[in-house]
GROMACS .gro file of C-alpha atoms in nm:
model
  105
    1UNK     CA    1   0.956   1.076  -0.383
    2UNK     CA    2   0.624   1.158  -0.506
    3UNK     CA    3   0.342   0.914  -0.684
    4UNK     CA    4   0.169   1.043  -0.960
    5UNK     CA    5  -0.156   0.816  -1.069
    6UNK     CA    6  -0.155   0.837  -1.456
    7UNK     CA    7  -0.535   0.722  -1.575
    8UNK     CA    8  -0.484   0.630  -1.940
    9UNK     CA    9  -0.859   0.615  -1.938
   10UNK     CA   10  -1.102   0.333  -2.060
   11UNK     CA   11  -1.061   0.129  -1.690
   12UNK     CA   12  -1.294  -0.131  -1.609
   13UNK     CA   13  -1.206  -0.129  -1.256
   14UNK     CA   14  -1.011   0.083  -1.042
   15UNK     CA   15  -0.658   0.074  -1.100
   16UNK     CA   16  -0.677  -0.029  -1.479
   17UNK     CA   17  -0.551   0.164  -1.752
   18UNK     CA   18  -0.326   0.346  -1.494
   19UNK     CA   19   0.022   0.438  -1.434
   20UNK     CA   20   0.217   0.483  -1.110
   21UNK     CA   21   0.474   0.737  -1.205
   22UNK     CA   22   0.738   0.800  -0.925
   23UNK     CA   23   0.900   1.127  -0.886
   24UNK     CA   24   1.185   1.160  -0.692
   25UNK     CA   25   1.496   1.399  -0.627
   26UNK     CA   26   1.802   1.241  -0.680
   27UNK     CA   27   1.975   1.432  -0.418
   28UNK     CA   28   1.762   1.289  -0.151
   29UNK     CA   29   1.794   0.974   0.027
   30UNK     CA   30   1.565   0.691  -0.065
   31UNK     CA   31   1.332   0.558   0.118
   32UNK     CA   32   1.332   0.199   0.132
   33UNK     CA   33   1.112   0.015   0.300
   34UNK     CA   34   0.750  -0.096   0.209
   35UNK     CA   35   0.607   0.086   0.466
   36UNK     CA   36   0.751   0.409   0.334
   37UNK     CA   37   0.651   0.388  -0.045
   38UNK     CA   38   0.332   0.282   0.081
   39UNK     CA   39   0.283   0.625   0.266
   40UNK     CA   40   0.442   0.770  -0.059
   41UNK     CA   41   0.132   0.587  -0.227
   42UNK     CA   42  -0.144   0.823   0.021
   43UNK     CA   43  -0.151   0.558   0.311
   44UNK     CA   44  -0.121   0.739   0.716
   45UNK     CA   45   0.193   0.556   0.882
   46UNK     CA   46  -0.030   0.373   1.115
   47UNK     CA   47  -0.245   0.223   0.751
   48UNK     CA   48   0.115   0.169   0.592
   49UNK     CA   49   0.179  -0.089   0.890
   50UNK     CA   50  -0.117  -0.212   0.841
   51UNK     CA   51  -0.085  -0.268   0.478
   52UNK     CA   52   0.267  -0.387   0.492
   53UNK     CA   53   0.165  -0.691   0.779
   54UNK     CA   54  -0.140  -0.818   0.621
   55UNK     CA   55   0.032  -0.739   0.249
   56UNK     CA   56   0.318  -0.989   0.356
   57UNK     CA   57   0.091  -1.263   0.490
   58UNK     CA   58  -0.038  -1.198   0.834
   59UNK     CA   59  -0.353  -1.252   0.911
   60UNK     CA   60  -0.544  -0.930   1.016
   61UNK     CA   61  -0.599  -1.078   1.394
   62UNK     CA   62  -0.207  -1.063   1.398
   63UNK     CA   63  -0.148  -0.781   1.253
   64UNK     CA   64  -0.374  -0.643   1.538
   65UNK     CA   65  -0.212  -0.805   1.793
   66UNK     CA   66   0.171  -0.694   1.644
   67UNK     CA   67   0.036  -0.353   1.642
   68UNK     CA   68  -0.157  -0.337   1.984
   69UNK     CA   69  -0.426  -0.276   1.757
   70UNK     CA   70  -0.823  -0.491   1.763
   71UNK     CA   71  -0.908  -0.696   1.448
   72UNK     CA   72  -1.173  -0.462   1.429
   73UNK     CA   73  -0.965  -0.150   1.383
   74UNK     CA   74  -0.754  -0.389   1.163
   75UNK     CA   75  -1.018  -0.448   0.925
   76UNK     CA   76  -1.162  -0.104   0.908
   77UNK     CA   77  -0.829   0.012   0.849
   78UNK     CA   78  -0.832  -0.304   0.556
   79UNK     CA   79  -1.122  -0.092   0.376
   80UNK     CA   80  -0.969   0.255   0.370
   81UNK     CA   81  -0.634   0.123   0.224
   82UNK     CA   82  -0.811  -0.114  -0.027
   83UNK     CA   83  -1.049   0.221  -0.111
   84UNK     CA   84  -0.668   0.426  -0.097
   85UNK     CA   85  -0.494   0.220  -0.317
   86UNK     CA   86  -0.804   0.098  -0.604
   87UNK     CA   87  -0.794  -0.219  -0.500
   88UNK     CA   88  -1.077  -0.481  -0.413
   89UNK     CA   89  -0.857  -0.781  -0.215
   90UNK     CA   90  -0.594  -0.895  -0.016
   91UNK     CA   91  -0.452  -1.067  -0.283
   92UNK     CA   92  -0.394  -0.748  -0.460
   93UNK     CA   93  -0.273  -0.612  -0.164
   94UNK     CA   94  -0.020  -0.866  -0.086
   95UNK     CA   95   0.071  -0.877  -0.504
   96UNK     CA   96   0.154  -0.464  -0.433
   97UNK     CA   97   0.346  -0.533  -0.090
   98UNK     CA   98   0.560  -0.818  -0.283
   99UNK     CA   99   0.682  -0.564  -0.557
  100UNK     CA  100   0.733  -0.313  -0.347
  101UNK     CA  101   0.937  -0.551  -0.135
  102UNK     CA  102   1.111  -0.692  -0.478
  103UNK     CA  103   1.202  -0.366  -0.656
  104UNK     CA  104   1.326  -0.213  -0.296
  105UNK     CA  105   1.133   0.121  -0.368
   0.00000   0.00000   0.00000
């Protein structure tokens, strides 16, 4: 599968006025768990773990501590997927994780 960001222009913030178009080839299995559409959405495996924890409700210091990982790291990690993905929050983060989760991409 391959994202394609659409910008239909005129965005107040990042990730408004845009599309997600996903590409795939039928003749391929699909991947379907968050963690890999997230990677499908420019996240490294290791940040697509990290998004999909925190994304479903764990608190970064858990996340860390389910991935062997400091809270530190954890929340560095936070920024570059927030900056990945053109969004601001965890809220959006965990609103992305849930329909990812929901439409079983």
């Amino acid at each position: 599968m391959q994202p394609i960001l659409l910008d239909t222009g005129g965005a107040a913030q990042p990730g408004e006025g845009s599309v997600l178009l996903l590409v795939t080839d039928l003749e391929l299995p699909l991947e379907r768990d968050a963690v890999g559409a997230l990677q499908l959405l420019g996240l490294s495996p290791a940040e697509a773990r990290i998004a999909d924890l925190v994304g479903s409700g764990h608190p970064p210091k858990e996340a860390a501590r389910r991935l062997g990982n400091t809270e530190g790291t954890v929340r560095f990690s936070l920024n570059q997927i927030y900056r990945k993905l053109g969004i601001s929050r965890q809220s959006e983060l965990a609103r992305l994780v849930a329909r990812i989760q929901a439409t079983g991409i």
